[in-house]
Amino acid sequence: MDNALPRSRPIRLTIIIVLFLTSFFVVKPIWHHFGLTGDARYPLFIIPIAATMLFMREMRLQALLHGGPNPAIRHYLRRISACVLAYFALLLLANYLEDHGQAHGIGAILLALLPAVPILGMVLTFGRYLKDEQDEYVRMLAVQSSLYATGITLAVTTVWGFLEQADLVGHFPASLAFGIWFAALGLSQMARKVLNR
């Protein structure tokens, strides 16, 4: 099976990871730079959606190149992909309905929380993966990566918080904390694979 697949070079993987991570932060700057308002903003969501699909495809390819995904990883990748795509769909829906004044009162609160549902799904998916993973060594590596990701997230948010208190940087949206953790999880797993070659 390995011979039938092209070898993915570390540089390609790095580029895909960078595209994936930066795609989440380019949409709003493009909105502001070009003065996009209303429905003209929504087509730009194709950037992070396409980057996410490319990233998830690369993760599946990496699993195949390293002996094929075991059932736990296969289910994990499928669930994470569904959660990420659901996140973008619900984020688009929430933004659209908010822009068009479709919700008030408790409806507005529920609408604001709508994109958080798939994020919570990703947290549960990772926990489920740790439970389903039968290989103790692989599970230990996943736990180790999650600890690195937690440390990076705490470091970034803490440093940013102190800089924000000193009025040196703008406000950090707390909703980005999971994105930092998820990105750091992927980066720590990739770094481990590259360093262990």
Short mmCIF file of C-alpha atoms in Angstrom, two decimals:
data_model
loop_
_atom_site.label_atom_id
_atom_site.label_comp_id
_atom_site.label_asym_id
_atom_site.label_seq_id
_atom_site.Cartn_x
_atom_site.Cartn_y
_atom_site.Cartn_z
CA MET A 1 0.00 0.00 0.00
CA ASP A 2 2.85 2.42 0.82
CA ASN A 3 4.34 2.05 -2.64
CA ALA A 4 1.10 3.14 -4.31
CA LEU A 5 1.09 6.50 -2.54
CA PRO A 6 3.38 9.46 -3.15
CA ARG A 7 5.68 10.30 -0.26
CA SER A 8 4.60 13.50 1.43
CA ARG A 9 7.64 15.66 2.14
CA PRO A 10 7.92 17.61 5.41
CA ILE A 11 7.99 20.91 3.48
CA ARG A 12 4.64 20.13 1.81
CA LEU A 13 3.12 19.20 5.13
CA THR A 14 4.48 22.38 6.72
CA ILE A 15 3.01 24.53 3.93
CA ILE A 16 -0.40 22.87 4.33
CA ILE A 17 -0.34 23.37 8.10
CA VAL A 18 0.63 27.04 7.70
CA LEU A 19 -2.14 27.56 5.12
CA PHE A 20 -4.62 25.86 7.44
CA LEU A 21 -3.66 28.00 10.44
CA THR A 22 -3.45 31.32 8.60
CA SER A 23 -6.73 30.74 6.76
CA PHE A 24 -8.63 31.36 10.00
CA PHE A 25 -7.05 34.79 10.40
CA VAL A 26 -7.24 36.20 6.86
CA VAL A 27 -10.99 36.50 6.39
CA LYS A 28 -11.63 39.51 8.64
CA PRO A 29 -8.55 41.48 7.50
CA ILE A 30 -9.66 40.99 3.87
CA TRP A 31 -13.15 42.21 4.83
CA HIS A 32 -11.69 45.35 6.36
CA HIS A 33 -9.07 45.97 3.67
CA PHE A 34 -11.60 45.86 0.84
CA GLY A 35 -14.42 47.40 2.87
CA LEU A 36 -16.66 44.39 2.35
CA THR A 37 -20.00 44.51 4.10
CA GLY A 38 -23.18 42.46 4.17
CA ASP A 39 -23.47 39.39 1.99
CA ALA A 40 -20.34 40.31 0.00
CA ARG A 41 -18.24 39.00 2.91
CA TYR A 42 -19.52 35.42 2.93
CA PRO A 43 -17.77 34.01 -0.18
CA LEU A 44 -14.45 34.55 1.62
CA PHE A 45 -15.33 31.71 3.99
CA ILE A 46 -14.28 29.46 1.11
CA ILE A 47 -10.65 30.18 2.10
CA PRO A 48 -10.73 28.47 5.53
CA ILE A 49 -13.12 25.77 4.29
CA ALA A 50 -10.78 24.85 1.41
CA ALA A 51 -7.73 25.01 3.72
CA THR A 52 -9.50 22.74 6.22
CA MET A 53 -10.40 20.19 3.55
CA LEU A 54 -6.80 20.21 2.26
CA PHE A 55 -5.49 19.82 5.83
CA MET A 56 -7.81 16.90 6.64
CA ARG A 57 -6.92 15.22 3.32
CA GLU A 58 -3.24 15.55 4.19
CA MET A 59 -3.84 14.06 7.65
CA ARG A 60 -5.54 11.03 6.06
CA LEU A 61 -2.66 10.69 3.58
CA GLN A 62 -0.13 10.86 6.42
CA ALA A 63 -2.01 8.10 8.25
CA LEU A 64 -1.96 5.93 5.11
CA LEU A 65 1.73 6.59 4.52
CA HIS A 66 2.53 5.45 8.05
CA GLY A 67 0.93 2.03 7.82
CA GLY A 68 -2.71 2.94 7.38
CA PRO A 69 -5.06 4.44 9.91
CA ASN A 70 -6.27 2.16 12.64
CA PRO A 71 -10.04 2.24 13.31
CA ALA A 72 -9.69 4.77 16.16
CA ILE A 73 -7.76 7.26 13.99
CA ARG A 74 -10.09 6.69 11.02
CA HIS A 75 -13.15 7.49 13.16
CA TYR A 76 -11.33 10.44 14.75
CA LEU A 77 -10.46 12.00 11.38
CA ARG A 78 -14.01 11.49 10.08
CA ARG A 79 -15.58 13.06 13.18
CA ILE A 80 -13.13 15.97 13.30
CA SER A 81 -13.73 16.70 9.60
CA ALA A 82 -17.49 16.72 10.19
CA CYS A 83 -17.12 19.01 13.22
CA VAL A 84 -14.87 21.49 11.38
CA LEU A 85 -17.23 21.70 8.40
CA ALA A 86 -20.22 22.01 10.75
CA TYR A 87 -18.39 24.83 12.54
CA PHE A 88 -18.02 26.83 9.33
CA ALA A 89 -21.61 26.13 8.28
CA LEU A 90 -23.00 27.23 11.66
CA LEU A 91 -20.67 30.23 11.81
CA LEU A 92 -21.89 31.35 8.39
CA LEU A 93 -25.51 30.80 9.42
CA ALA A 94 -25.06 32.67 12.71
CA ASN A 95 -23.33 35.60 10.98
CA TYR A 96 -25.97 35.74 8.26
CA LEU A 97 -28.91 35.68 10.67
CA GLU A 98 -27.21 38.21 12.96
CA ASP A 99 -26.52 40.55 10.02
CA HIS A 100 -30.13 40.32 8.90
CA GLY A 101 -31.56 40.85 12.40
CA GLN A 102 -33.29 37.48 12.54
CA ALA A 103 -32.83 36.87 16.28
CA HIS A 104 -33.58 38.79 19.45
CA GLY A 105 -33.45 38.03 23.18
CA ILE A 106 -32.88 34.37 23.98
CA GLY A 107 -32.75 33.61 20.25
CA ALA A 108 -29.77 35.95 19.87
CA ILE A 109 -27.98 34.17 22.73
CA LEU A 110 -28.62 30.75 21.19
CA LEU A 111 -27.52 32.07 17.80
CA ALA A 112 -24.26 33.38 19.27
CA LEU A 113 -23.59 29.99 20.86
CA LEU A 114 -24.38 28.01 17.70
CA PRO A 115 -20.76 27.88 16.36
CA ALA A 116 -19.57 26.65 19.77
CA VAL A 117 -21.48 23.37 19.39
CA PRO A 118 -19.06 21.81 16.84
CA ILE A 119 -16.10 23.13 18.85
CA LEU A 120 -17.41 21.20 21.85
CA GLY A 121 -17.90 18.26 19.48
CA MET A 122 -14.18 18.41 18.63
CA VAL A 123 -13.27 18.32 22.32
CA LEU A 124 -15.49 15.27 22.81
CA THR A 125 -14.07 13.69 19.63
CA PHE A 126 -10.53 13.96 20.95
CA GLY A 127 -11.60 12.45 24.28
CA ARG A 128 -13.39 9.65 22.43
CA TYR A 129 -10.26 9.00 20.37
CA LEU A 130 -8.16 8.62 23.53
CA LYS A 131 -10.72 6.14 24.85
CA ASP A 132 -10.92 4.16 21.59
CA GLU A 133 -7.18 4.02 20.85
CA GLN A 134 -6.03 0.48 21.68
CA ASP A 135 -2.30 1.02 21.16
CA GLU A 136 -0.98 2.28 24.51
CA TYR A 137 2.13 3.85 22.97
CA VAL A 138 0.09 5.77 20.35
CA ARG A 139 -2.34 6.86 23.06
CA MET A 140 0.56 8.07 25.22
CA LEU A 141 1.92 10.10 22.28
CA ALA A 142 -1.53 11.67 21.74
CA VAL A 143 -1.78 12.58 25.43
CA GLN A 144 1.75 14.02 25.30
CA SER A 145 0.83 16.12 22.25
CA SER A 146 -2.31 17.37 24.00
CA LEU A 147 -0.22 18.42 27.01
CA TYR A 148 2.16 20.35 24.74
CA ALA A 149 -0.86 21.95 23.04
CA THR A 150 -2.34 22.92 26.41
CA GLY A 151 0.99 24.44 27.50
CA ILE A 152 1.30 26.44 24.27
CA THR A 153 -2.29 27.66 24.55
CA LEU A 154 -1.81 28.72 28.17
CA ALA A 155 1.46 30.46 27.29
CA VAL A 156 -0.02 32.37 24.32
CA THR A 157 -3.20 33.44 26.12
CA THR A 158 -1.36 34.39 29.33
CA VAL A 159 1.30 36.45 27.54
CA TRP A 160 -1.37 38.11 25.39
CA GLY A 161 -3.45 38.83 28.49
CA PHE A 162 -0.59 40.67 30.19
CA LEU A 163 0.19 42.63 27.02
CA GLU A 164 -3.51 43.50 26.73
CA GLN A 165 -3.62 44.70 30.36
CA ALA A 166 -0.70 47.00 29.57
CA ASP A 167 -2.64 48.36 26.53
CA LEU A 168 0.11 47.16 24.18
CA VAL A 169 -2.12 44.89 22.05
CA GLY A 170 -5.80 44.67 21.19
CA HIS A 171 -8.37 42.44 22.81
CA PHE A 172 -7.85 38.70 22.37
CA PRO A 173 -11.14 36.91 21.58
CA ALA A 174 -11.44 33.98 23.97
CA SER A 175 -13.19 32.00 21.24
CA LEU A 176 -9.79 31.64 19.52
CA ALA A 177 -8.33 29.66 22.44
CA PHE A 178 -9.53 26.32 21.08
CA GLY A 179 -8.18 27.17 17.63
CA ILE A 180 -4.75 27.78 19.16
CA TRP A 181 -4.96 24.51 21.09
CA PHE A 182 -6.07 22.52 18.04
CA ALA A 183 -3.33 24.06 15.87
CA ALA A 184 -0.71 23.44 18.57
CA LEU A 185 -1.90 19.82 18.85
CA GLY A 186 -1.38 19.30 15.13
CA LEU A 187 1.98 21.08 15.13
CA SER A 188 3.27 19.09 18.11
CA GLN A 189 2.26 15.82 16.43
CA MET A 190 3.92 16.84 13.17
CA ALA A 191 7.08 18.05 14.95
CA ARG A 192 7.34 14.73 16.77
CA LYS A 193 7.05 12.80 13.50
CA VAL A 194 9.67 14.96 11.78
CA LEU A 195 12.11 14.81 14.73
CA ASN A 196 11.72 11.03 15.10
CA ARG A 197 12.73 10.32 11.48
#
